[in-house]
Amino acid sequence: MVDHLANTEINSQRIAAVENCFGASGQPLALPGRVLLGEGILTKECRKKPKPRIFFLFNDILVYGSIIINKRKYNSQHIIPLEDVTLETLPDTLQMKNRWMIKTSKKSFVVSAASLTERKEWISHLEECIKHLLTKTGRQPCREHAAPWIPDKATDICMRCTHTKFSTLTRRHHCRKCGFVVCADCSRHRFLMPRLSPKPLRVCNLCYRQLLAEKKKEAEADGRQTEPIRSAIQGYEPSSGDDSDKSDDEKAEQWPADTEFYTSEVSWSSFHS
């Protein structure tokens, strides 16, 4: 399929259309040899609530973003190299069906399709692209993945101390190491995890101790003396979550409240041939 579509006018037009939908907020996507293989709407489990996201599968990257006007305007573009992706099929829940996890070294998250068939198609195409890339580059599959964030509504109390109740005044935070929902007292530390960010990130107290012990062990093995990591200073911003949840809720042009995303008449995904 890739060889058939590469360097064709229709492929160039498809990629240009995607770039146009993201506008100036998106990165250029056209590269020699890059092919757009398919696209579709999947439900992404965000920290506040599940939300529809547009996904584009290329032969080397996976691109997704927020929907402003379907097939006309998207924003919050995210680009994931497929070499870094590992997939994990997940069981259904009462709220979400046909789920699977997209795991990478920097970010992991759960998505769901409108039907079991669509999930199989997405996973099949993704796995084929990943296998081809790893064979081409000689790289090994990624074995270290970022923890997915537990959704805010999954718990009303801190998942570490188990007694602090969240409210309008008591905010939820997320540990960047384990993904747990924790209170401020249980996540007062920051730790530098270069794989995730060039800046120190909020971590829960348990993960902080574990990371500090690992750092000390590595330093001793290298014959170096490690310095303690400073705790978070006052005013450290709480976790803002992912995909700009706040701005999404404020968009007037988003999906109407009565839109039925799980309807058998809607073709959610299409793969090119």
Short mmCIF file of C-alpha atoms in Angstrom, two decimals:
data_model
loop_
_atom_site.label_atom_id
_atom_site.label_comp_id
_atom_site.label_asym_id
_atom_site.label_seq_id
_atom_site.Cartn_x
_atom_site.Cartn_y
_atom_site.Cartn_z
CA MET A 1 0.00 0.00 0.00
CA VAL A 2 2.81 2.40 0.95
CA ASP A 3 4.76 1.74 -2.25
CA HIS A 4 1.59 2.15 -4.29
CA LEU A 5 0.65 5.52 -2.75
CA ALA A 6 4.12 7.04 -2.28
CA ASN A 7 4.90 9.98 -4.55
CA THR A 8 1.38 10.02 -6.00
CA GLU A 9 -0.65 13.16 -6.49
CA ILE A 10 -3.58 11.85 -4.46
CA ASN A 11 -1.32 11.18 -1.47
CA SER A 12 0.10 14.72 -1.71
CA GLN A 13 -3.43 16.12 -1.84
CA ARG A 14 -4.52 14.11 1.20
CA ILE A 15 -1.55 15.28 3.28
CA ALA A 16 -2.07 18.89 2.15
CA ALA A 17 -5.71 18.67 3.23
CA VAL A 18 -4.67 17.51 6.71
CA GLU A 19 -2.13 20.33 7.00
CA ASN A 20 -4.78 22.81 5.91
CA CYS A 21 -7.23 21.59 8.58
CA PHE A 22 -4.65 22.18 11.32
CA GLY A 23 -3.66 25.54 9.84
CA ALA A 24 -0.80 27.58 11.27
CA SER A 25 -1.07 25.82 14.64
CA GLY A 26 0.08 22.51 13.13
CA GLN A 27 3.46 21.35 11.91
CA PRO A 28 4.19 20.58 8.22
CA LEU A 29 3.49 16.91 7.55
CA ALA A 30 4.65 16.41 3.95
CA LEU A 31 7.93 14.51 3.69
CA PRO A 32 9.42 12.41 0.87
CA GLY A 33 8.18 8.84 1.26
CA ARG A 34 5.52 9.71 3.83
CA VAL A 35 2.10 8.26 3.06
CA LEU A 36 -1.28 8.96 4.66
CA LEU A 37 -2.80 5.53 5.17
CA GLY A 38 -6.04 6.29 6.97
CA GLU A 39 -7.99 8.53 9.29
CA GLY A 40 -10.89 8.43 11.69
CA ILE A 41 -12.48 9.67 14.88
CA LEU A 42 -11.66 7.84 18.10
CA THR A 43 -12.72 8.59 21.64
CA LYS A 44 -9.72 9.47 23.79
CA GLU A 45 -9.93 9.04 27.55
CA CYS A 46 -8.75 12.43 28.84
CA ARG A 47 -8.24 13.34 32.48
CA LYS A 48 -11.65 15.03 32.87
CA LYS A 49 -13.85 13.02 30.50
CA PRO A 50 -13.69 11.00 27.25
CA LYS A 51 -13.55 13.23 24.18
CA PRO A 52 -13.65 12.68 20.41
CA ARG A 53 -10.32 13.20 18.66
CA ILE A 54 -9.35 13.06 15.00
CA PHE A 55 -6.55 10.57 14.22
CA PHE A 56 -4.43 10.32 11.07
CA LEU A 57 -2.28 7.26 10.46
CA PHE A 58 0.82 7.78 8.32
CA ASN A 59 3.39 5.11 7.52
CA ASP A 60 5.82 6.59 10.06
CA ILE A 61 3.80 8.76 12.46
CA LEU A 62 0.42 8.94 14.18
CA VAL A 63 -1.12 12.42 14.29
CA TYR A 64 -4.13 13.43 16.35
CA GLY A 65 -5.85 16.61 17.44
CA SER A 66 -8.96 18.26 18.81
CA ILE A 67 -11.98 18.69 16.55
CA ILE A 68 -13.28 22.22 16.02
CA ILE A 69 -15.21 21.61 12.79
CA ASN A 70 -14.98 18.08 11.41
CA LYS A 71 -13.04 17.83 8.12
CA ARG A 72 -12.47 21.58 8.21
CA LYS A 73 -10.67 22.70 11.36
CA TYR A 74 -8.56 20.91 13.99
CA ASN A 75 -6.09 22.11 16.62
CA SER A 76 -3.88 20.86 19.48
CA GLN A 77 -1.87 18.75 17.04
CA HIS A 78 0.14 15.86 18.49
CA ILE A 79 2.67 13.85 16.48
CA ILE A 80 3.82 10.42 17.68
CA PRO A 81 6.65 8.51 15.93
CA LEU A 82 5.37 4.99 15.29
CA GLU A 83 8.76 3.50 16.19
CA ASP A 84 8.02 4.53 19.77
CA VAL A 85 4.52 3.02 19.91
CA THR A 86 3.38 -0.16 21.64
CA LEU A 87 -0.28 -1.25 21.66
CA GLU A 88 -2.24 -3.02 24.36
CA THR A 89 -5.83 -4.23 23.98
CA LEU A 90 -8.01 -3.44 26.99
CA PRO A 91 -11.29 -4.90 28.27
CA ASP A 92 -14.54 -2.97 27.93
CA THR A 93 -15.89 -0.87 30.76
CA LEU A 94 -19.45 0.26 31.43
CA GLN A 95 -18.66 3.65 29.90
CA MET A 96 -16.22 2.73 27.12
CA LYS A 97 -16.08 -0.19 24.70
CA ASN A 98 -13.57 -1.39 22.09
CA ARG A 99 -10.66 0.11 24.01
CA TRP A 100 -6.92 -0.13 23.57
CA MET A 101 -3.89 1.72 24.91
CA ILE A 102 -1.33 3.58 22.83
CA LYS A 103 1.89 3.46 24.85
CA THR A 104 5.01 5.54 24.15
CA SER A 105 8.07 6.55 26.16
CA LYS A 106 6.72 10.10 26.60
CA LYS A 107 2.96 9.62 26.81
CA SER A 108 0.46 6.79 27.10
CA PHE A 109 -3.30 7.04 26.72
CA VAL A 110 -6.46 5.01 26.10
CA VAL A 111 -8.68 5.29 23.03
CA SER A 112 -11.82 3.50 21.94
CA ALA A 113 -13.46 2.86 18.58
CA ALA A 114 -17.12 2.85 17.59
CA SER A 115 -17.08 -0.89 16.91
CA LEU A 116 -14.99 -3.98 17.42
CA THR A 117 -14.29 -4.11 13.68
CA GLU A 118 -12.87 -0.60 13.68
CA ARG A 119 -10.65 -1.40 16.65
CA LYS A 120 -9.29 -4.45 14.81
CA GLU A 121 -8.63 -2.36 11.71
CA TRP A 122 -6.81 0.35 13.61
CA ILE A 123 -4.67 -2.08 15.58
CA SER A 124 -3.90 -4.16 12.47
CA HIS A 125 -2.76 -1.14 10.45
CA LEU A 126 -0.78 0.31 13.34
CA GLU A 127 1.01 -2.96 14.04
CA GLU A 128 1.86 -3.40 10.37
CA CYS A 129 3.38 0.09 10.16
CA ILE A 130 5.31 -0.35 13.41
CA LYS A 131 6.69 -3.72 12.32
CA HIS A 132 7.78 -2.33 8.96
CA LEU A 133 9.53 0.66 10.58
CA LEU A 134 11.37 -1.44 13.18
CA THR A 135 12.52 -3.85 10.47
CA LYS A 136 13.67 -0.95 8.31
CA THR A 137 15.59 0.82 11.09
CA GLY A 138 16.80 -2.25 12.98
CA ARG A 139 15.49 -0.83 16.25
CA GLN A 140 14.05 -2.90 19.06
CA PRO A 141 10.48 -2.28 20.27
CA CYS A 142 10.20 0.34 23.00
CA ARG A 143 10.09 -1.33 26.43
CA GLU A 144 9.84 1.68 28.74
CA HIS A 145 6.55 3.55 28.60
CA ALA A 146 5.04 6.57 30.29
CA ALA A 147 2.24 5.79 32.72
CA PRO A 148 -1.26 6.67 31.53
CA TRP A 149 -3.06 9.20 33.70
CA ILE A 150 -5.94 7.92 35.81
CA PRO A 151 -9.05 9.98 34.87
CA ASP A 152 -10.10 12.57 37.46
CA LYS A 153 -13.52 11.02 37.97
CA ALA A 154 -12.07 7.61 38.74
CA THR A 155 -11.62 8.59 42.38
CA ASP A 156 -12.98 11.13 44.87
CA ILE A 157 -10.07 10.69 47.28
CA CYS A 158 -6.29 10.81 47.00
CA MET A 159 -4.98 7.48 45.71
CA ARG A 160 -1.92 7.68 47.99
CA CYS A 161 -3.06 8.84 51.43
CA THR A 162 -6.65 7.59 50.78
CA HIS A 163 -8.18 10.13 53.18
CA THR A 164 -7.98 13.53 51.47
CA LYS A 165 -11.24 14.19 49.62
CA PHE A 166 -11.20 16.26 46.46
CA SER A 167 -13.47 19.27 46.14
CA THR A 168 -13.62 22.66 44.46
CA LEU A 169 -10.94 23.88 46.87
CA THR A 170 -8.94 20.67 47.11
CA ARG A 171 -7.60 20.08 43.63
CA ARG A 172 -6.56 16.88 41.94
CA HIS A 173 -2.99 16.41 40.74
CA HIS A 174 -1.34 13.67 38.70
CA CYS A 175 1.94 11.97 39.42
CA ARG A 176 3.94 11.93 36.18
CA LYS A 177 5.62 8.67 37.15
CA CYS A 178 2.68 6.41 38.13
CA GLY A 179 -0.27 8.43 36.76
CA PHE A 180 -2.19 8.29 40.07
CA VAL A 181 -4.61 11.03 41.12
CA VAL A 182 -3.14 12.56 44.27
CA CYS A 183 -3.59 15.52 46.60
CA ALA A 184 -1.12 18.40 46.98
CA ASP A 185 0.34 17.04 50.23
CA CYS A 186 1.08 13.72 48.56
CA SER A 187 2.79 15.32 45.55
CA ARG A 188 4.99 18.10 46.88
CA HIS A 189 8.10 17.00 45.03
CA ARG A 190 9.44 17.37 41.53
CA PHE A 191 11.91 15.10 39.81
CA LEU A 192 13.83 15.43 36.56
CA MET A 193 12.86 12.64 34.17
CA PRO A 194 14.61 13.55 30.89
CA ARG A 195 12.68 10.88 28.99
CA LEU A 196 9.45 12.78 29.69
CA SER A 197 10.49 16.43 29.90
CA PRO A 198 13.56 18.71 30.16
CA LYS A 199 12.00 20.21 33.32
CA PRO A 200 11.39 18.55 36.71
CA LEU A 201 7.88 17.12 36.88
CA ARG A 202 5.42 16.65 39.73
CA VAL A 203 5.60 13.19 41.30
CA CYS A 204 3.87 11.61 44.27
CA ASN A 205 5.83 11.07 47.49
CA LEU A 206 6.15 7.32 46.94
CA CYS A 207 7.50 7.67 43.40
CA TYR A 208 9.80 10.47 44.57
CA ARG A 209 11.41 8.18 47.14
CA GLN A 210 11.74 5.39 44.59
CA LEU A 211 13.25 7.70 41.97
CA LEU A 212 15.64 9.19 44.52
CA ALA A 213 16.76 5.71 45.59
CA GLU A 214 17.31 4.70 41.96
CA LYS A 215 19.31 7.87 41.30
CA LYS A 216 21.43 7.30 44.39
CA LYS A 217 22.07 3.69 43.37
CA GLU A 218 23.11 4.76 39.87
CA ALA A 219 25.38 7.46 41.30
CA GLU A 220 27.05 4.99 43.64
CA ALA A 221 27.57 2.60 40.75
CA ASP A 222 29.20 5.42 38.80
CA GLY A 223 31.27 6.50 41.80
CA ARG A 224 29.55 9.86 41.96
CA GLN A 225 27.79 11.67 44.79
CA THR A 226 24.19 12.56 44.10
CA GLU A 227 22.58 15.76 45.27
CA PRO A 228 19.08 15.73 46.78
CA ILE A 229 16.29 16.88 44.48
CA ARG A 230 14.58 19.98 45.78
CA SER A 231 10.92 19.83 46.72
CA ALA A 232 8.41 21.82 44.76
CA ILE A 233 8.42 25.52 45.53
CA GLN A 234 5.26 27.30 46.54
CA GLY A 235 3.17 28.21 43.54
CA TYR A 236 4.18 25.20 41.47
CA GLU A 237 1.45 24.78 38.91
CA PRO A 238 -0.84 21.79 39.35
CA SER A 239 -1.15 19.25 36.60
CA SER A 240 -3.11 20.78 33.77
CA GLY A 241 -3.83 17.48 32.13
CA ASP A 242 -3.62 16.74 28.50
CA ASP A 243 -5.04 18.08 25.27
CA SER A 244 -5.99 21.45 26.76
CA ASP A 245 -9.17 20.26 28.48
CA LYS A 246 -10.09 23.74 29.66
CA SER A 247 -9.85 25.32 26.24
CA ASP A 248 -11.82 22.43 24.76
CA ASP A 249 -14.73 23.09 27.07
CA GLU A 250 -14.73 26.74 26.09
CA LYS A 251 -14.91 26.17 22.34
CA ALA A 252 -18.28 27.23 21.01
CA GLU A 253 -17.78 25.42 17.73
CA GLN A 254 -17.31 21.98 19.26
CA TRP A 255 -19.56 18.98 18.73
CA PRO A 256 -23.24 19.64 19.53
CA ALA A 257 -24.43 18.09 22.78
CA ASP A 258 -26.86 15.80 20.97
CA THR A 259 -24.26 14.31 18.61
CA GLU A 260 -24.33 10.51 18.77
CA PHE A 261 -20.79 9.28 18.41
CA TYR A 262 -21.69 5.62 18.69
CA THR A 263 -24.07 5.23 15.78
CA SER A 264 -23.84 2.42 13.30
CA GLU A 265 -24.58 4.75 10.40
CA VAL A 266 -21.45 6.85 10.91
CA SER A 267 -18.25 5.69 9.27
CA TRP A 268 -15.68 6.60 11.84
CA SER A 269 -12.55 5.36 10.12
CA SER A 270 -11.34 4.96 6.58
CA PHE A 271 -8.13 3.38 5.39
CA HIS A 272 -6.78 4.09 1.95
CA SER A 273 -5.84 1.50 -0.62
#
